[in-house]
mmCIF file of C-alpha atoms in Angstrom:
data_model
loop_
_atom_site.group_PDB
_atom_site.id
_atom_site.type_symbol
_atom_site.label_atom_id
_atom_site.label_comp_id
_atom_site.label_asym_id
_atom_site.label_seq_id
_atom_site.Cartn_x
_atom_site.Cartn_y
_atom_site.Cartn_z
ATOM 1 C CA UNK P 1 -69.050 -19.043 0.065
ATOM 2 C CA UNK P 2 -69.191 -14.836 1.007
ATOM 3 C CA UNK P 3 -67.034 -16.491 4.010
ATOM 4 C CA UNK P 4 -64.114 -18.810 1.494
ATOM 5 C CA UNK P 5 -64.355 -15.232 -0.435
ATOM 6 C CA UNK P 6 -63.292 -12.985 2.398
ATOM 7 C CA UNK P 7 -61.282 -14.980 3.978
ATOM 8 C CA UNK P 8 -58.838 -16.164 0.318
ATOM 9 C CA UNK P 9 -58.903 -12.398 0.278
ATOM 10 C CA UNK P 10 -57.655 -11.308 3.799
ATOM 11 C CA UNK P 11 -55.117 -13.981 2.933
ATOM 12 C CA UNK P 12 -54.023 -12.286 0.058
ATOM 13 C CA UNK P 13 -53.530 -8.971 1.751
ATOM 14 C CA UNK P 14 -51.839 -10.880 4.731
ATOM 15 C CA UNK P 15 -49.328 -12.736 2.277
ATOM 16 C CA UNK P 16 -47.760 -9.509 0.997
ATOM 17 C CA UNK P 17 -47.135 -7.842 4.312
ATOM 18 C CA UNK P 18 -45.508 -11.232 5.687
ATOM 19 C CA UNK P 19 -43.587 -11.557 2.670
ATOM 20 C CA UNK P 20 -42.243 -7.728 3.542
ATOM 21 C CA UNK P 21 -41.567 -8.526 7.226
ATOM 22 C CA UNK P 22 -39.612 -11.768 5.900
ATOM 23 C CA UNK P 23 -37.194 -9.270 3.637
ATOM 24 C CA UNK P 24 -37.330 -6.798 6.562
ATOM 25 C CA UNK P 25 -36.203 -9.573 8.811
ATOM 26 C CA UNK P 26 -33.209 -10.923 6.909
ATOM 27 C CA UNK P 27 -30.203 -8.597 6.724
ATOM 28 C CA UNK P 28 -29.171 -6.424 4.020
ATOM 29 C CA UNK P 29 -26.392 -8.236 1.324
ATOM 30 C CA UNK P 30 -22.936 -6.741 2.082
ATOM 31 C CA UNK P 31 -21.737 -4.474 -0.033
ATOM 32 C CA UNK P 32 -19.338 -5.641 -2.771
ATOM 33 C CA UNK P 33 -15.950 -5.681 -2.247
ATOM 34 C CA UNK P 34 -13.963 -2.836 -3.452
ATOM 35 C CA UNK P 35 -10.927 -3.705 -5.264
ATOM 36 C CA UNK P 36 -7.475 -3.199 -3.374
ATOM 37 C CA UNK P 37 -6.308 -0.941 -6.181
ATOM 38 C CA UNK P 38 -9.227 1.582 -5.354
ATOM 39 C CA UNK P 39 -7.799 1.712 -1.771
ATOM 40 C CA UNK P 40 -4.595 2.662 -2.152
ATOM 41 C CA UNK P 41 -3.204 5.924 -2.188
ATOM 42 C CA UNK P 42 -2.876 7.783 -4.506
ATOM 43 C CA UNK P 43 0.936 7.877 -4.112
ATOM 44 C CA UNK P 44 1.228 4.531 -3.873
ATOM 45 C CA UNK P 45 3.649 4.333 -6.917
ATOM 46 C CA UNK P 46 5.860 7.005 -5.752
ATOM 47 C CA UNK P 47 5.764 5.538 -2.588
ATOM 48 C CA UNK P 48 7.042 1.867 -3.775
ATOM 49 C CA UNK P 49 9.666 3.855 -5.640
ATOM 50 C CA UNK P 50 10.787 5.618 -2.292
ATOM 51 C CA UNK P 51 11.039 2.017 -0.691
ATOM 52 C CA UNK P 52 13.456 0.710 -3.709
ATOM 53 C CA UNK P 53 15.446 3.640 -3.487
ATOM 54 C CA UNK P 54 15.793 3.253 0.734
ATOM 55 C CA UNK P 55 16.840 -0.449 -0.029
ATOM 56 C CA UNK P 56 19.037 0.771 -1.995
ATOM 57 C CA UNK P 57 20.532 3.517 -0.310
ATOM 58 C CA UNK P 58 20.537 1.054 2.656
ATOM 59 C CA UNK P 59 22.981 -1.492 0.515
ATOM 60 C CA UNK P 60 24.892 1.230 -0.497
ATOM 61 C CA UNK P 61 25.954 3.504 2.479
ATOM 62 C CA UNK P 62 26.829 0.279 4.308
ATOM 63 C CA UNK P 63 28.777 -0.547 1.519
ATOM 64 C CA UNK P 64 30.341 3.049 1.163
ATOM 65 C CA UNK P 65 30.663 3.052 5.086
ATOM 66 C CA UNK P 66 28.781 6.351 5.178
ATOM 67 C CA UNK P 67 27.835 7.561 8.983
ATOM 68 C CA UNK P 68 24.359 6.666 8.545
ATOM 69 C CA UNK P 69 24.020 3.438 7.720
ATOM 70 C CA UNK P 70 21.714 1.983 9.282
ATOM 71 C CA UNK P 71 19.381 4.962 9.150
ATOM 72 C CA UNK P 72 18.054 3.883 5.575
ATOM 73 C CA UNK P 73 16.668 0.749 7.574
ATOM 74 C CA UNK P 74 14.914 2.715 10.398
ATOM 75 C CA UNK P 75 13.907 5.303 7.938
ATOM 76 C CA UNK P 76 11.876 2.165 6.122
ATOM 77 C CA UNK P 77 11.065 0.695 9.246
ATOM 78 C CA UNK P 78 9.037 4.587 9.911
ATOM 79 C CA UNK P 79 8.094 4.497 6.668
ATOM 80 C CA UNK P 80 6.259 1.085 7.525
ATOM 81 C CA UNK P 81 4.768 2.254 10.652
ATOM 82 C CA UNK P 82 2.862 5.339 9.391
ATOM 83 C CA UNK P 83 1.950 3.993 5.902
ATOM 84 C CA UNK P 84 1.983 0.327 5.855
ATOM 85 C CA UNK P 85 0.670 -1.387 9.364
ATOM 86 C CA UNK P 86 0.263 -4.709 8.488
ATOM 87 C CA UNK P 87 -1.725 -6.579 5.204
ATOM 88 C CA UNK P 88 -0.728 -6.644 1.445
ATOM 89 C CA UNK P 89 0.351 -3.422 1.367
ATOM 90 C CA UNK P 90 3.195 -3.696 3.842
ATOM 91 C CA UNK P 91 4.462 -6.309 1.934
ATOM 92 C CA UNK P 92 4.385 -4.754 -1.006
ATOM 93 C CA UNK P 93 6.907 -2.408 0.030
ATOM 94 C CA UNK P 94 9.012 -4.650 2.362
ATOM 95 C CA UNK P 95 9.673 -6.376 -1.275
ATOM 96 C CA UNK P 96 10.246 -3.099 -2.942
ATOM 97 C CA UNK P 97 13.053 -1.937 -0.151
ATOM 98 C CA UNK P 98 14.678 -6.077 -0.548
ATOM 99 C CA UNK P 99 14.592 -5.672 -4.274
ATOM 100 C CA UNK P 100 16.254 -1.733 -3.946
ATOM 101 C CA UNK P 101 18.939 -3.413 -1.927
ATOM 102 C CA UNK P 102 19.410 -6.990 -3.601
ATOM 103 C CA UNK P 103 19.901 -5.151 -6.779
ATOM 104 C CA UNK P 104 23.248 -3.326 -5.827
ATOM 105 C CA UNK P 105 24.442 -6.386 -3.839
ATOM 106 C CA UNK P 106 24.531 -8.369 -7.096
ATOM 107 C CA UNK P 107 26.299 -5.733 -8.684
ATOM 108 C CA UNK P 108 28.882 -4.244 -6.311
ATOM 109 C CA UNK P 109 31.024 -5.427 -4.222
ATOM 110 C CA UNK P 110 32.808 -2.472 -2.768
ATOM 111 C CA UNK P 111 32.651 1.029 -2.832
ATOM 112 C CA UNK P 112 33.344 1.810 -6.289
ATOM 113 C CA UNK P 113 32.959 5.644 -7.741
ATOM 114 C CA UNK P 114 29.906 4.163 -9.671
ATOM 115 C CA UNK P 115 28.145 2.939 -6.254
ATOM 116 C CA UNK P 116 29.008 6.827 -4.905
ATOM 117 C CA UNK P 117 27.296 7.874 -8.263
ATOM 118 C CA UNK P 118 24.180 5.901 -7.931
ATOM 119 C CA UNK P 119 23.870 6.815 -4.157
ATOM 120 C CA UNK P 120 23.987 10.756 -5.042
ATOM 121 C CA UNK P 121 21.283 9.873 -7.706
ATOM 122 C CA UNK P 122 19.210 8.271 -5.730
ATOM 123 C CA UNK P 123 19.358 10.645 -2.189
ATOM 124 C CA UNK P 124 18.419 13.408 -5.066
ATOM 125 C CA UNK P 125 15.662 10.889 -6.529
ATOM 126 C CA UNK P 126 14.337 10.285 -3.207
ATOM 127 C CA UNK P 127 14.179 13.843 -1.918
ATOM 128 C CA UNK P 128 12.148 15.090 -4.954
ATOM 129 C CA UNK P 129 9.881 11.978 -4.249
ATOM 130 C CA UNK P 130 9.135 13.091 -0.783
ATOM 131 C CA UNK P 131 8.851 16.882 -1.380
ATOM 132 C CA UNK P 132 6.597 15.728 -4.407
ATOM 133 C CA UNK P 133 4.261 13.816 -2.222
ATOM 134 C CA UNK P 134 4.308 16.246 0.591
ATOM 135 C CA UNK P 135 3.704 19.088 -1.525
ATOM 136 C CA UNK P 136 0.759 17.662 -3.257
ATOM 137 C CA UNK P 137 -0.781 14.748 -0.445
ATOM 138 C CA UNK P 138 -0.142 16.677 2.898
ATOM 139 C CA UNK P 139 -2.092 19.204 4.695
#
C-alpha cells in the first residue's frame, strides 16, 4: 500500500514535468499577422499621389512633345525600384501611375493650353510632394 502510495505520487510529480517538456518541445505559435496598413510608410499617400501625377505628366509631355518624354516613365520605373520591389505595394502604384495617365488620355487629345496648364500644376504638385517627403522622411 506505502508502495501504490509512493509510487501514484512520484507519478504525479513526473506528470507535470513531462507535460512541461511536451510544451517545451512543440514550437512557439507564430506571431499574428500584422496588417499591411501598419507596414507601409508613412508616406505612402503622398507617395501614390506622386505616382498619379508621373502618369500623368507621362501622358501629357508625350502629348505636348516636351524633350523629356519618356523620362516620366523611367522616373516611375526608379520610383518602383527603390520603393516598391515586388508584392501589393508595387501594384498599388503601377495602378496609381495607369490611372494618372488614363485620366488625361480620355480627356485630351492634343496639346491644348489646358493640358500645358495641368502639366505646370502638376510638375509644381509633384516637386512640393518630393521636397515634402524628403524634408520630413530622409536622413
Amino acid at each position: 500500500m506505502i508502495r501504490r502510495a509512493l509510487f501514484a505520487l512520484m507519478l504525479g510529480l513526473a506528470l507535470p514535468t513531462a507535460a512541461a517538456a511536451q510544451r517545451a518541445a512543440t514550437p512557439p505559435p507564430p506571431p499574428p499577422a500584422v496588417p499591411e496598413a501598419l507596414l507601409q510608410a508613412p508616406y505612402e499617400p503622398q507617395l501614390l499621389r506622386l505616382a498619379e501625377i508621373m502618369g500623368a505628366l507621362h501622358y501629357l509631355r508625350t502629348l505636348c512633345t516636351a524633350p523629356d518624354t519618356g523620362a516620366w516613365r523611367r522616373e516611375m520605373q526608379a520610383l518602383l525600384d527603390a520603393e516598391a520591389g515586388s508584392g501589393e505595394r508595387r501594384e498599388r502604384l503601377t495602378l496609381r501611375f495607369n490611372r494618372g495617365y488614363a485620366g488625361f488620355e480620355q480627356t485630351h487629345r492634343s496639346c491644348t493650353p489646358a493640358a500645358q496648364v495641368a502639366t505646370r500644376r502638376y510638375l509644381d504638385e509633384g516637386q512640393r510632394i518630393v521636397a515634402d517627403i524628403t524634408s520630413r522622411f530622409v536622413n
